Structures are given as structure tokens and as C-alpha cells.
Tab-separated table of C-alpha atoms and ligand atoms in Angstrom:
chain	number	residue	atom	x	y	z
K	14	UNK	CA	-65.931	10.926	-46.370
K	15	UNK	CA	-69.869	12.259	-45.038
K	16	UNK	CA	-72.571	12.174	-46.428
K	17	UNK	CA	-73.967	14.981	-48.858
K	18	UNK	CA	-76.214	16.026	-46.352
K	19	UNK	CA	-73.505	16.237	-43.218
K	20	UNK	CA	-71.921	18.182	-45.557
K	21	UNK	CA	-74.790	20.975	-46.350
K	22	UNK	CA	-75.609	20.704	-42.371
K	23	UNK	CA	-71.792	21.461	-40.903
K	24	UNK	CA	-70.465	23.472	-43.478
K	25	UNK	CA	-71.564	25.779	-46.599
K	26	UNK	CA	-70.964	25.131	-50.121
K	27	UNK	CA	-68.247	26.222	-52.666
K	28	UNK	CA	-69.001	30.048	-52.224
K	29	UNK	CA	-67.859	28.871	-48.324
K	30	UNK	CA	-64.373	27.098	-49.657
K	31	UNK	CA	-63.909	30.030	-52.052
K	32	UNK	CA	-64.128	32.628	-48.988
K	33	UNK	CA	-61.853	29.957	-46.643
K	34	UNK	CA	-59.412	29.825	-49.898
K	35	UNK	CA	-59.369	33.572	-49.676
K	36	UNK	CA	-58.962	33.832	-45.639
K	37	UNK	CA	-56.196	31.552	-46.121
K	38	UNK	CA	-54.443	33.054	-48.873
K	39	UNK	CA	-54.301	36.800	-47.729
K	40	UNK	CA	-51.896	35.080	-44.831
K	41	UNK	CA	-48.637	36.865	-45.111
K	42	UNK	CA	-45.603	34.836	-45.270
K	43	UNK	CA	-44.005	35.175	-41.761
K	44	UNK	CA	-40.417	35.666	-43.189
K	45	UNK	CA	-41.513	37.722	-46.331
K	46	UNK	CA	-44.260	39.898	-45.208
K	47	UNK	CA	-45.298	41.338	-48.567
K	48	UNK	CA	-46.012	38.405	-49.953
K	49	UNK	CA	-49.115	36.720	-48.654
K	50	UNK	CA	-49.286	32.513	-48.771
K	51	UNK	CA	-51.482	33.069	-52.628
K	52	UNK	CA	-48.934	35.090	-53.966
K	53	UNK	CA	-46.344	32.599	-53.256
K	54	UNK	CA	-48.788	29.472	-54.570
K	55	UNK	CA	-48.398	27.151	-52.169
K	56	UNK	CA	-52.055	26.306	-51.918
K	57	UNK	CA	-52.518	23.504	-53.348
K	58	UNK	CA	-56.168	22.225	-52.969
K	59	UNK	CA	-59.138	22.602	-49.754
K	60	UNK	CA	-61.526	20.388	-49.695
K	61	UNK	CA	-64.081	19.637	-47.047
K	62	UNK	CA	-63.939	16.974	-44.402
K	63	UNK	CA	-66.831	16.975	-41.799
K	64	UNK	CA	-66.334	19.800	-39.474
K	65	UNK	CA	-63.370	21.275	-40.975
K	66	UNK	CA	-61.735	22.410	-43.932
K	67	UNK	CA	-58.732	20.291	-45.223
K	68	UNK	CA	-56.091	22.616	-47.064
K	69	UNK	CA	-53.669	21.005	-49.210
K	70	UNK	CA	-50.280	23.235	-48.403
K	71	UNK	CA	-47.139	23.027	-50.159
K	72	UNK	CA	-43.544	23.670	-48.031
K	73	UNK	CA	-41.401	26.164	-50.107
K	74	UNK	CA	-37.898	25.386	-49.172
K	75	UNK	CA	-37.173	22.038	-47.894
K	76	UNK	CA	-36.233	23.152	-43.854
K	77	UNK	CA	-37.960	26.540	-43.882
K	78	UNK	CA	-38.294	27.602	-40.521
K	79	UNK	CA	-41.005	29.215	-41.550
K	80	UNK	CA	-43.125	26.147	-42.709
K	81	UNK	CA	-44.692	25.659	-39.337
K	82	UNK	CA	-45.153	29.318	-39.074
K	83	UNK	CA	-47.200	29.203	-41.975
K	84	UNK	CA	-49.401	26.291	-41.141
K	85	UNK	CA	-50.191	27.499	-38.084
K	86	UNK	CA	-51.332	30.663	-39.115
K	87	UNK	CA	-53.673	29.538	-41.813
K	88	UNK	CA	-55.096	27.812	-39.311
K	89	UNK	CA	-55.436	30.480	-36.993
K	90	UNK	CA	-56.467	32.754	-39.632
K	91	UNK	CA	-59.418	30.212	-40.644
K	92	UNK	CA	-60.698	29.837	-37.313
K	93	UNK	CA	-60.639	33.387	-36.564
K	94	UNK	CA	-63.424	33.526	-39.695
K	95	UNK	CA	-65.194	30.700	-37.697
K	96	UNK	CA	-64.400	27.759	-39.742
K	97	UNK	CA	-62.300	25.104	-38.604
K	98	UNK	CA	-59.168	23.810	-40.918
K	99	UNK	CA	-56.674	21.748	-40.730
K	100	UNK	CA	-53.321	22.175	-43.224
K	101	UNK	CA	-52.136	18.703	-44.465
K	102	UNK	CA	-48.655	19.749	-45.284
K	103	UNK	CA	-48.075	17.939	-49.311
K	104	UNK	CA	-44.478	17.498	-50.319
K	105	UNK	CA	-45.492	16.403	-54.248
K	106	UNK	CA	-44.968	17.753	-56.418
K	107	UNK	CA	-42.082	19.976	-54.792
K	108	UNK	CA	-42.237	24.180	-54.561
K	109	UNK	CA	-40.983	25.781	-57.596
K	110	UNK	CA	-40.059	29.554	-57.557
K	111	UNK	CA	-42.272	29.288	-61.063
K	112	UNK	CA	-45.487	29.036	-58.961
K	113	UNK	CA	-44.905	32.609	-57.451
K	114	UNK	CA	-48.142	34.539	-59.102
K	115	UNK	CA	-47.178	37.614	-61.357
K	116	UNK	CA	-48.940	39.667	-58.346
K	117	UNK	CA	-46.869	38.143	-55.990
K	118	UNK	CA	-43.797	38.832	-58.344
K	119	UNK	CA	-44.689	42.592	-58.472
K	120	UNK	CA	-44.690	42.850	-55.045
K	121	UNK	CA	-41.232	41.727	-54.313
K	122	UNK	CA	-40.108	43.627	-56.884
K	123	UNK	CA	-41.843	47.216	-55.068
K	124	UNK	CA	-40.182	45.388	-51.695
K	125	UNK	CA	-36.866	46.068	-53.536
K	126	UNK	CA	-36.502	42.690	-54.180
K	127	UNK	CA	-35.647	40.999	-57.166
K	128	UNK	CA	-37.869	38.172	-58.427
K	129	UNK	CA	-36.370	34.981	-59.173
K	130	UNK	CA	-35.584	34.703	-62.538
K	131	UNK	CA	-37.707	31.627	-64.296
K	132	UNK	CA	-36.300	28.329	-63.669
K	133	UNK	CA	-32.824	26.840	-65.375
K	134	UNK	CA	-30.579	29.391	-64.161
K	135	UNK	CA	-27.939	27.250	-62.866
K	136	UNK	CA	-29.537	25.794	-59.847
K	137	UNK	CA	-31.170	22.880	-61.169
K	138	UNK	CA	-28.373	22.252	-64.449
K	139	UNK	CA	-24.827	21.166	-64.623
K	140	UNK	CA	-23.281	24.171	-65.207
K	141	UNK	CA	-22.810	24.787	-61.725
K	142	UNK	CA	-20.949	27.835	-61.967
K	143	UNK	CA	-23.088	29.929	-63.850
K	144	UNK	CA	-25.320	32.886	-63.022
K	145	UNK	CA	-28.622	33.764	-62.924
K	146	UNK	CA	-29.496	37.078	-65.340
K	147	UNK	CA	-30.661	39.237	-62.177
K	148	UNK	CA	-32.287	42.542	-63.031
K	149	UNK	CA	-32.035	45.269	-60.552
K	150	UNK	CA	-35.685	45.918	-58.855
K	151	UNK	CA	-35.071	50.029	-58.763
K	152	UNK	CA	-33.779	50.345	-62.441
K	153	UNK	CA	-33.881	47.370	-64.148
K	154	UNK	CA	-30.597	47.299	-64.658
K	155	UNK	CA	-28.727	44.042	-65.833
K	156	UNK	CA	-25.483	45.596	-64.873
K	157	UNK	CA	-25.814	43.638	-61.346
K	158	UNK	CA	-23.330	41.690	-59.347
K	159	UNK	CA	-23.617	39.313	-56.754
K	160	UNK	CA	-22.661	40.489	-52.904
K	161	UNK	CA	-23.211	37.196	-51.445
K	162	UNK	CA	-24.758	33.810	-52.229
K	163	UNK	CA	-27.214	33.723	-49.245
K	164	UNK	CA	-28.895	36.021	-47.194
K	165	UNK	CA	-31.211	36.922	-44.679
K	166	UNK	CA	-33.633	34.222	-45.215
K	167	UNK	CA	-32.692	31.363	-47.067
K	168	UNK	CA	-34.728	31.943	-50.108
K	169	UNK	CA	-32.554	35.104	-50.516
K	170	UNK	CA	-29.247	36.315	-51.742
K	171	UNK	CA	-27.338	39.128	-51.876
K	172	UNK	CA	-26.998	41.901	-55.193
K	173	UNK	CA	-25.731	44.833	-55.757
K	174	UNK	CA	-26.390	46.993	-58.661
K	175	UNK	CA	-24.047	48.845	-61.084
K	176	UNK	CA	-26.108	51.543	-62.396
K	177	UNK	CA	-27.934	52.662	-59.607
K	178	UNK	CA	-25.697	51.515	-56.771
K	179	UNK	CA	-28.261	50.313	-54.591
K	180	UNK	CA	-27.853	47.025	-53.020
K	181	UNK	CA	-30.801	44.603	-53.275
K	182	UNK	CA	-32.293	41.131	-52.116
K	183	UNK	CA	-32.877	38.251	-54.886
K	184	UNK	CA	-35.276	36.137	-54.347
K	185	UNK	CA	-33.520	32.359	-55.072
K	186	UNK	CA	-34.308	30.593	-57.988
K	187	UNK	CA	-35.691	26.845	-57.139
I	195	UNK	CA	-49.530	9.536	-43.627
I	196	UNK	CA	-50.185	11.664	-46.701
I	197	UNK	CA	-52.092	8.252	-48.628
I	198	UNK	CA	-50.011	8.240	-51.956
I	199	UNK	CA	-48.379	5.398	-53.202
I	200	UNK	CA	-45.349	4.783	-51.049
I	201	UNK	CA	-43.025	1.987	-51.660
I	202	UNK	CA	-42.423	1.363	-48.006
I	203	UNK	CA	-46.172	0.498	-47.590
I	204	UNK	CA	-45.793	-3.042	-50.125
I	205	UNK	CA	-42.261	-3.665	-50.267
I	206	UNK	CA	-41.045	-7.024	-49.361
I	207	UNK	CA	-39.250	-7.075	-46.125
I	208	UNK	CA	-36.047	-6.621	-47.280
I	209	UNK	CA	-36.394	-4.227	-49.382
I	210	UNK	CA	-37.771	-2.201	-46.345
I	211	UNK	CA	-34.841	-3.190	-44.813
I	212	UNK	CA	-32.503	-1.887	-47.253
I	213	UNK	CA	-34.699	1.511	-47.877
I	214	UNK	CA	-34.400	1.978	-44.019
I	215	UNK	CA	-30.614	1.486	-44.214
I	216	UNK	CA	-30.521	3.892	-47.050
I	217	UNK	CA	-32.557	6.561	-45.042
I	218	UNK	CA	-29.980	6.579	-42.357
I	219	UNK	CA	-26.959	6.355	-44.485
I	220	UNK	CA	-28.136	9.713	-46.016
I	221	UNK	CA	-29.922	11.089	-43.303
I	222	UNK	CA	-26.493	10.751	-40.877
I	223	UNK	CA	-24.350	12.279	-43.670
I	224	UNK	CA	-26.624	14.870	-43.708
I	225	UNK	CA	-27.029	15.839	-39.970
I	226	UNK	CA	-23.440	15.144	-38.981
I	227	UNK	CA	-21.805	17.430	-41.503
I	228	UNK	CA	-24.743	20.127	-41.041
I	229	UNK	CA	-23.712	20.053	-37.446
I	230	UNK	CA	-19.929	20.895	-38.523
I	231	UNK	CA	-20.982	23.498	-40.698
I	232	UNK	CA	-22.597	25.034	-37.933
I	233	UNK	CA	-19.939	24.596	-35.748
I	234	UNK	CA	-18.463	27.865	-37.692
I	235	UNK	CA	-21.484	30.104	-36.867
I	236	UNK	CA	-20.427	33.075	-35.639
I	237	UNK	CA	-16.449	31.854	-36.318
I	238	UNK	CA	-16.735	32.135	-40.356
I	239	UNK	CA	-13.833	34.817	-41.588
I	240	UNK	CA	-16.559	37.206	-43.476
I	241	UNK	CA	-20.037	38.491	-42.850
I	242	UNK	CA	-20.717	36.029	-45.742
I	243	UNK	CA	-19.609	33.259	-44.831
I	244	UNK	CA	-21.386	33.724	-41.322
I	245	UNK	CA	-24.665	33.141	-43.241
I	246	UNK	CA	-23.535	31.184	-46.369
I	247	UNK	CA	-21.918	27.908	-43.903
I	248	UNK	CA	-25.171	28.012	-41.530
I	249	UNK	CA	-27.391	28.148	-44.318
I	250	UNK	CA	-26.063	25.096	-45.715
I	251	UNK	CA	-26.215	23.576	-42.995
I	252	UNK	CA	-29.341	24.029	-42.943
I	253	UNK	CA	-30.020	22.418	-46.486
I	254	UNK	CA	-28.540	19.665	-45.066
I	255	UNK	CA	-30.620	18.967	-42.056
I	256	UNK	CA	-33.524	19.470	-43.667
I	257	UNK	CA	-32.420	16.475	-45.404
I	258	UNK	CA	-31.212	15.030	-42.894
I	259	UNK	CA	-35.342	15.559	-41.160
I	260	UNK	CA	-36.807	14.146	-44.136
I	261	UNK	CA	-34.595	10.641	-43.962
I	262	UNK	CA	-35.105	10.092	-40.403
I	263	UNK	CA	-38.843	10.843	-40.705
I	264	UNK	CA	-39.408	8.668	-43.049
I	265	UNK	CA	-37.340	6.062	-41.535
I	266	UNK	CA	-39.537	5.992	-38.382
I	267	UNK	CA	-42.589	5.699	-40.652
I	268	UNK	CA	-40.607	2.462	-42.240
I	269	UNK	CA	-39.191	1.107	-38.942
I	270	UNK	CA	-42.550	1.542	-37.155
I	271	UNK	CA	-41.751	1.755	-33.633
I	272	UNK	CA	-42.553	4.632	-32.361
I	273	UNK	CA	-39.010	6.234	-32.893
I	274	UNK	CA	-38.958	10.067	-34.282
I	275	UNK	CA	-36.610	11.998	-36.052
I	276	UNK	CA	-35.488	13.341	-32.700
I	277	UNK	CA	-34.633	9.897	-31.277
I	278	UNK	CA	-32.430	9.242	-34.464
I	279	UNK	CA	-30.478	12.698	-34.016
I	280	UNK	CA	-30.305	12.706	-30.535
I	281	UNK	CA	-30.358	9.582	-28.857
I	282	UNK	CA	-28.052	7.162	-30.801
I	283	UNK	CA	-24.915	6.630	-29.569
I	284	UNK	CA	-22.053	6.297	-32.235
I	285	UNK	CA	-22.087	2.929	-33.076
I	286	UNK	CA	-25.336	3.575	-34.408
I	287	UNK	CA	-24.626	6.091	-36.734
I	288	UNK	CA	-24.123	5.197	-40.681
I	289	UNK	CA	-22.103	8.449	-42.182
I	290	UNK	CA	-19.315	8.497	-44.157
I	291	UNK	CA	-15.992	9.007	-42.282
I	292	UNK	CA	-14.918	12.394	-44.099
I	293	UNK	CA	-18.475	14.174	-42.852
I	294	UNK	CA	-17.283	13.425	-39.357
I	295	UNK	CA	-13.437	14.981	-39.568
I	296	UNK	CA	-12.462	18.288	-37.621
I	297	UNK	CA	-13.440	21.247	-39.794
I	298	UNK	CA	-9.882	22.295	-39.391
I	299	UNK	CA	-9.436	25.661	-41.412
I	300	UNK	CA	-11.693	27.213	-43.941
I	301	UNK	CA	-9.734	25.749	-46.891
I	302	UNK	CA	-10.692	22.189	-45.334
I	303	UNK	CA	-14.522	23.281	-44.971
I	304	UNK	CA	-14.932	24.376	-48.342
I	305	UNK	CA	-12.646	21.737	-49.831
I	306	UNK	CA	-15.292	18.941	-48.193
I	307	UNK	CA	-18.533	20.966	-48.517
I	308	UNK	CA	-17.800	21.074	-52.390
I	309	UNK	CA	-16.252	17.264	-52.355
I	310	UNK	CA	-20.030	16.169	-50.507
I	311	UNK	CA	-21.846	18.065	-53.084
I	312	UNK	CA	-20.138	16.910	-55.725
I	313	UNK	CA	-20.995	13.355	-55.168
I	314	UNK	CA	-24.768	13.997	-54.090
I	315	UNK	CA	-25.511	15.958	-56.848
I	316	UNK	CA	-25.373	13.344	-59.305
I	317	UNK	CA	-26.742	10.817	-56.816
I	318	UNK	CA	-30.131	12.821	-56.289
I	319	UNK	CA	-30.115	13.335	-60.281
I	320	UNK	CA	-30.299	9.807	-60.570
I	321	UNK	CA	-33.363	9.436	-57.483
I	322	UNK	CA	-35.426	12.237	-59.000
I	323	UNK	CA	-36.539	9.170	-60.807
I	324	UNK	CA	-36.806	6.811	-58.168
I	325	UNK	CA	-40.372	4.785	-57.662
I	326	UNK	CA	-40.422	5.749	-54.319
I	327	UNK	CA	-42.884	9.499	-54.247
I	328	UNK	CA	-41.275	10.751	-50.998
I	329	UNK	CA	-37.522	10.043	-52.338
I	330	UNK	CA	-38.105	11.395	-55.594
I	331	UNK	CA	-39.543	14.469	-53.939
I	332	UNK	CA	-37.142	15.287	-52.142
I	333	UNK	CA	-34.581	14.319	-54.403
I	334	UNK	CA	-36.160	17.055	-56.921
I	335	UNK	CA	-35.748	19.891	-54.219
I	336	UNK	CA	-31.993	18.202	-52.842
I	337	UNK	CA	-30.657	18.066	-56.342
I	338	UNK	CA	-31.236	22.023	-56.372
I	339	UNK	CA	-29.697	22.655	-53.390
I	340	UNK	CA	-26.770	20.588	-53.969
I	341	UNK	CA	-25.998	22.623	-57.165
I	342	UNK	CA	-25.908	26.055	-55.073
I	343	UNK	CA	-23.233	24.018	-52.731
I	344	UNK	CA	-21.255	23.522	-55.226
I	345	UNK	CA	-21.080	26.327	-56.620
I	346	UNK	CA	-20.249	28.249	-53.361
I	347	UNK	CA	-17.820	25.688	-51.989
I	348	UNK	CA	-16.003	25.260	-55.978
I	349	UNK	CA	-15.842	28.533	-55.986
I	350	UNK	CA	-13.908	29.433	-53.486
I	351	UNK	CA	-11.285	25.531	-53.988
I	352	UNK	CA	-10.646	27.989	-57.007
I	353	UNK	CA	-10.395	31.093	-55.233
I	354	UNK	CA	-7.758	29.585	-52.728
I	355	UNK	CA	-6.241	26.644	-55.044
I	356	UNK	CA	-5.329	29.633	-57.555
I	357	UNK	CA	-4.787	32.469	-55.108
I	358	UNK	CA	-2.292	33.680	-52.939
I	359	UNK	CA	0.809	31.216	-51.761
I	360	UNK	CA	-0.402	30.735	-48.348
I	361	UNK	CA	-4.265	29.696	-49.341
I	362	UNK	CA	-2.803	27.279	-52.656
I	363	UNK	CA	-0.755	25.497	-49.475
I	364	UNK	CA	-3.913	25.305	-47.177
I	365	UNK	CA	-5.603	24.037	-49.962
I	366	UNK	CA	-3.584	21.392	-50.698
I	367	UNK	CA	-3.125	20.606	-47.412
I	368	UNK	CA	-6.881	19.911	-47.183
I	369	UNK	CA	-6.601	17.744	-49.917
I	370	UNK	CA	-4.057	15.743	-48.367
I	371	UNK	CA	-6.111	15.353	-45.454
I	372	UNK	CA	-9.334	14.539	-46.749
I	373	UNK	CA	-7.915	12.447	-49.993
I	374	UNK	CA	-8.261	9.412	-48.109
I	375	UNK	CA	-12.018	9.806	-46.986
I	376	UNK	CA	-13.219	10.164	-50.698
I	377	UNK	CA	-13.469	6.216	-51.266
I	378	UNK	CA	-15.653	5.880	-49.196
I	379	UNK	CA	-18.170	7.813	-51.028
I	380	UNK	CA	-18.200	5.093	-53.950
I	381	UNK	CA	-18.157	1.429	-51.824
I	382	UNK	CA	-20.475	-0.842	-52.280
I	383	UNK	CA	-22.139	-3.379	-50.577
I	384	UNK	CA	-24.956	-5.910	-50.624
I	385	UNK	CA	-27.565	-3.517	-49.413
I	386	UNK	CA	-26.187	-0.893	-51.987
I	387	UNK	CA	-26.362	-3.544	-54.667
I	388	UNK	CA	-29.922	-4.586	-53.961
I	389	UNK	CA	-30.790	-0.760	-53.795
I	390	UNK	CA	-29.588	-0.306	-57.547
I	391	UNK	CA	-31.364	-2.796	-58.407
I	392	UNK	CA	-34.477	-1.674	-57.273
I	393	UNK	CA	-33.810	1.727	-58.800
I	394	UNK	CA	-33.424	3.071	-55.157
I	395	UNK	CA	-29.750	4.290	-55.878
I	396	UNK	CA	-28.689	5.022	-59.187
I	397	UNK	CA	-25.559	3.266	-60.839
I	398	UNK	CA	-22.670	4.301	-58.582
I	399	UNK	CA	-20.907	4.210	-61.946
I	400	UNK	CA	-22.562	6.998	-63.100
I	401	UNK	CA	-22.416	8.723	-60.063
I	402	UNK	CA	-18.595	8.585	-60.150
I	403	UNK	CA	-18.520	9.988	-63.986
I	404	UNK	CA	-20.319	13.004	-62.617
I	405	UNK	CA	-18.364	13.537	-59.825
I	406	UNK	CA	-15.169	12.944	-61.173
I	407	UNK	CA	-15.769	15.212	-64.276
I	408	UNK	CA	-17.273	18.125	-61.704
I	409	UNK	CA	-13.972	17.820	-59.602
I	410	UNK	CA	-11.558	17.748	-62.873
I	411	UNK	CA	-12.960	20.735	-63.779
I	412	UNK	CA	-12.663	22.537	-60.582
I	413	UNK	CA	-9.346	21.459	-59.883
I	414	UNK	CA	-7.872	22.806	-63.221
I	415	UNK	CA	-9.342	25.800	-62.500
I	416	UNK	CA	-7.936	25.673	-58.721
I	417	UNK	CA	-4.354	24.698	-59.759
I	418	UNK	CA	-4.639	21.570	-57.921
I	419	UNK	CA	-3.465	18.181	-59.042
I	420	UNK	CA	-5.510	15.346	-60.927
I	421	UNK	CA	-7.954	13.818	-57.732
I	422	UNK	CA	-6.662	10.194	-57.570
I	423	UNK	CA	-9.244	8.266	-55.431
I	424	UNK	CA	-7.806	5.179	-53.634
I	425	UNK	CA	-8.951	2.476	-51.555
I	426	UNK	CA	-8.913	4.619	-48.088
I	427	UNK	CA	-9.864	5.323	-44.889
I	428	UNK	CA	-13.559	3.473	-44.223
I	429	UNK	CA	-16.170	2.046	-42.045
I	430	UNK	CA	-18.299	4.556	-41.400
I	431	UNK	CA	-21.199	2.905	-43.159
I	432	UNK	CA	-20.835	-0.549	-40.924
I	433	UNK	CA	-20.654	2.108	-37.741
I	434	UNK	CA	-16.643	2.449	-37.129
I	435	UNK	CA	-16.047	5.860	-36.742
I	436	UNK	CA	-13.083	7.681	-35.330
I	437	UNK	CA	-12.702	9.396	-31.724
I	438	UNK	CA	-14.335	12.722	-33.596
I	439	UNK	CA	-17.305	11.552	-33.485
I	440	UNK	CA	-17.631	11.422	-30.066
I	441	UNK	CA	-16.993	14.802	-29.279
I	442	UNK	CA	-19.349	15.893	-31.596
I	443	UNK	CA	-21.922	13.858	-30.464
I	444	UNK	CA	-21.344	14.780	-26.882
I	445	UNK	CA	-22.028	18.445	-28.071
I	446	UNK	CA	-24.785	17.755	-30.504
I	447	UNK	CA	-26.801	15.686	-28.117
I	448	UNK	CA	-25.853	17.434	-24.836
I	449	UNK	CA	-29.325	18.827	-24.576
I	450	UNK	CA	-31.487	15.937	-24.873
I	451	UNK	CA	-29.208	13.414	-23.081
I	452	UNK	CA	-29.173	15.631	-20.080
I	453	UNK	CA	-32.860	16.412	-19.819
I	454	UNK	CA	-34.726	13.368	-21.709
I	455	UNK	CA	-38.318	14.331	-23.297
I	456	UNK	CA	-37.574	17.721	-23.441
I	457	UNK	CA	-39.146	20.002	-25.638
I	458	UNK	CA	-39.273	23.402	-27.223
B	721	ZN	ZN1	-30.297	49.736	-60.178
């Protein structure tokens, strides 16, 4: 660590994190675009380190492709503000769909797609063969079946609905 | 290094022998039967399937990146998860024998994709509570993913065991093939032994309740007989493998054999 006063001298003080928390959070996901990196929660913590800005990030799934993507681009989108940070990529505790904000959950579900539903659906249980309760993002429908078990992205699989017709994304429980 | 409180950093020697040999173990069951499931990209017979078998395969070499990473950390010398993938020859590799077989039809696929999962379900379970952060981490995250394979690959040992004549007989036939490779999943050794005791591995005994009672009910729903688990085919783990693995390794490491250092 530096001293206090390195600190006051090479970088502001918490209004300056709070703007570099915001910079980095309004960074869309690369994969997902409307959902930003706040919405999804995988800040975990920024803290100052001489020069630069360290930012605490937390990996969603385990070999997102988009993980690098992500780090990279908080970076970039830092710097462009003219601070420098560096991600430190944090594995514990692991990415839970449960951290998604309730802003971030709205948004998927005006994207058309369906919000994971809260944790113990099947995924993480014994009762392997049982389905999540997936409500359709057009008409809230329950009456929803599942097209296929993954999708486009890996976070995703496929619905359709039974009211309204409409196929839809669901955003994978984890 | 991320600074928390690793087990690697103050274990006796070997201990960080045997977590090493563990790391491989896993991480080469992981990466060689992601590489067969990707080995149907663009062959699967659905839409799908054309995403579901890649994006398992994915799941598993995401695993199969975390092992060897941390392995290098362990081992010290200068070695990356690359070098482990790519630049072993077979001998070298630790994987079970069944990870390693043909993918012959789809039947066969599924039949092992759900046997695999089956067994490392339960086994993460049991790590999620391992004193080792970056093993129980993962494990929390695996143990999720492991539950979605199983309940794409069991569904469809149901959808073929109990469906038409032709798909019950593929099915089977898949069974016979692989029956002897399932053994393998429950040997022991010393290093295994040592593991448990540590609380690195959980008790294979419970393991083998899970797995048998996930398979039991599976198969009754497939139509297929009682799984009878016998001594086997084995030797994977002490690097034996069969003529396979060569070819797959002369695919999978094509790249970086043929133009060393390269990168994206
Ligand atoms: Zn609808």
C-alpha cells in the first residue's frame, strides 16, 4: 500500500472511486448488450492502488468467452475517463444469477428475455429432471415450454410460449 | 496470485503432490471429452443438438482451464495451461479410458455425457466443501453445470432407451460398449486415499450411492437393464490409454505442435 498522502497526490478521493465505479459499471456486457457489467453485479469491490484503480471483478459463467471481453473493456472504458485500472479477475465467492440487480432484471425482460428464475430450480438440486417455472417476458404467461436447453450464448436457453406464441430467450439459472 | 488462503501455498510436499495429480486427473477428463463433444459441431442430428454438445463442451473445458491453471501455479515451473493441453504427449495424460472412446453414434454420446455427469455431480457436491478456496469455487459453479448435463444427456438415455426399436437397440448397444469403462470411475489408489483423507476428494463411497441411485432411476425410466459395474477396462489414470487417443491428440494438438509459441 502508499502512503495517505501518495494517495491524495495521484488520485482523488471516494467521490473519484464512486465516478470510476460508475464508468465501469455502465460497460455493456459484450454478449448481452442490454445489460451493462452493474446490472449483472459482477463488481465486486475498487479500491485504490498508487496510480491506478484496482477493480475487484467477478467471471459469470465459468469459460465465458466473454470474460476477457469484459475485463478489457472496463479497462478501456476507465482509461478513456483518464484514470488508470486494472481488473483483478476474483473467482470467490462464485457468480450467482441472484446477483443480477432488479434493473438489470427489467431489462432482459423488455429485451424479450426471460429472467432467471431465483435460485433452486433444478440446477443446483438433485432432482435433475425438473424445470424451472419460466414466465413468458411478452405476457407473463406460465403456459411456457422449453425449445431447447441451450442457446445462443451459454447463459441462455431456448422457450417458447403457449399463450402468446412467441418464442423467447431464458436467461439460465446459476 | 489472488492472496487468499490457498492450500497449495503450506501444504506438505506430498500433499502438493497429490493435489497436482488430482488437478490433472480432472482437468484431462475434462479437456479430452470436451474435445469429443466438439468433435460433433456442425455433425449433431438437430439444430439443438448443434449448440447443446458444443456448449457442454464448453463447461467442460472451462474446467478443464481451471485444473491446469492451477496446476502450473502448484508445479511451479513455468508450464501454462496451454503446455498441459497441447504439448503432452499421451503417456502423460491422466483421463479415464471411457472419456477417450470414439463418439460412435449419438446414442453412445449421450449415453457417456450423462454416465460422466452422473459421477461428477456427486463428486463436486462433496468438494464444494473442500479446504482448498479455488477447488471449492469451482466446485460450487461445476456442481451446477453438471446438473444441466445430466439432465440433457438423461433425458434423451430415456428418450431413446424407451423409444422407437431402432434407438432402444442403439442404446443398448452403447451400453454394451461403454459398460466396461464405468469402473474406472470408482478405483482407488494411494494418491486417491491420501486425497480423502485430506478432504480433497470426498468418500468415493458416497460418490457411488449418488451415482448409482441417479443411473437406477434413469434406466427404469429408459427401459434399460439394472447397470452392473465390474472390474473393467483401466489404466487411464497410470497413463495407458488405447490407440484413440492418439488420433485425437494428433488433431487436438495439430496447431501448436506444428507452429510452437504460437498465439492468437
Ligand atoms: Zn407469451
Amino acid at each position: 500500500m502508499v502512503a495517505a498522502r501518495d494517495i491524495d497526490r495521484d488520485i482523488g478521493g471516494d467521490d473519484m472511486l464512486a465516478d470510476i465505479r460508475r464508468i465501469a459499471e455502465s460497460v455493456p456486457d459484450p454478449e448481452l448488450v442490454v445489460v451493462n457489467v452493474g446490472d449483472l453485479g459482477i463488481i465486486r469491490d475498487l479500491r485504490r492502488d498508487g496510480h491506478a484503480v484496482e477493480i475487484d471483478v467477478t467471471p459469470t459463467y465459468s469459460a465465458c468467452p466473454a470474460t476477457l471481453a469484459i475485463e478489457l473493456a472496463i479497462e478501456t472504458a476507465v482509461a478513456a475517463q483518464g484514470h488508470e485500472a486494472r481488473v483483478r479477475r476474483v473467482l470467490a465467492p462464485a457468480w450467482t444469477t441472484d446477483w443480477i440487480t432488479p434493473a438489470g432484471r427489467a431489462k432482459l425482460k423488455q429485451a424479450g428475455i426471460a429472467p432467471p428464475s431465483p435460485r433452486g430450480d433444478g440446477n443446483g438440486g438433485h432432482d435433475y429432471f425438473a424445470r424451472p417455472q419460466v414466465a413468458c417476458p411478452r405476457c407473463d404467461s406460465l403456459d411456457t415450454t422449453e425449445l431447447s436447453a441451450f442457446g445462443a450464448t451459454a447463459c441462455k436457453a431456448q422457450y417458447r410460449c403457449l399463450s402468446c406464441h412467441e418464442p423467447f430467450d431464458y436467461f439460465k439459472c446459476l | 496470485m489472488t492472496g487468499r488462503d490457498e492450500l497449495a501455498d503450506d501444504l506438505a510436499g506430498d500433499l502438493a503432490d497429490d493435489l497436482l495429480a488430482l488437478l490433472l486427473r480432472i482437468g484431462d477428463d475434462h479437456l479430452i471429452l470436451g474435445h469429443r463433444l466438439s468433435e460433433w459441431c456442425g455433425h449433431a442430428p438437430m439444430l439443438e443438438e448443434d449448440l447443446a454438445l458444443p456448449n457442454m463442451a464448453l463447461d467442460l473445458i472451462g474446467t478443464a482451464r481451471m485444473c491446469y491453471g492451477y496446476a502450473a501455479e502448484i508445479e511451479g515451473g513455468g508450464r501454462g495451461e496451454d503446455d498441459y493441453a497441447f504439448l503432452r504427449d499421451g503417456t502423460d495424460f491422466r483421463h479415464m479410458l471411457m472419456v477417450e472412446r470414439p463418439n460412435g453414434d449419438f446414442a453412445h454420446t449421450m449415453l457417456r455425457q450423462f454416465l460422466f455427469a452422473a459421477w461428477m455431480h456427486p463428486l463436486w457436491d462433496g468438494l464444494t466443501g473442500a479446504p482448498d478456496a479455488r477447488l471449492a469455487d469451482h466446485a460450487g459453479k461445476a456442481v451446477k453445470e453438471m446438473a444441466y448435463h445430466i439432465r440433457h444427456s438423461g433425458e434423451w438415455v430415456i428418450r431413446l432407451g424407451d423409444g422407437t426399436a431402432e434407438s432402444a437397440r442403439r442404446m443398448r448397444a452403447a451400453l454394451d460398449d461403454l459398460g466396461p469403462y464405468i469402473g474406472e470411475m470408482f478405483e482407488s489408489d494411494d494418491t486417491a486415499a491420501r486425497l480423502v483423507a485430506a478432504g480433497l476428494l470426498p468418500d468415493p463411497a458416497a460418490v457411488r450411492v449418488a451415482f448409482d441411485s441417479t443411473v437406477a432411476r434413469t434406466f427404469t425410466m429408459a427401459q434399460l437393464p439394472p447397470l452392473e459395474i465390474s472390474t473393467g477396462i483401466s489404466g487411464g489414470r497410470a497413463g495407458r490409454h488405447g490407440e484413440a487417443l492418439g488420433h485425437l491428440l494428433a488433431e487436438m494438438q495439430f496447431m501448436q505442435r506444428a507452429y510452437p509459441g504460437l498465439t492468437w
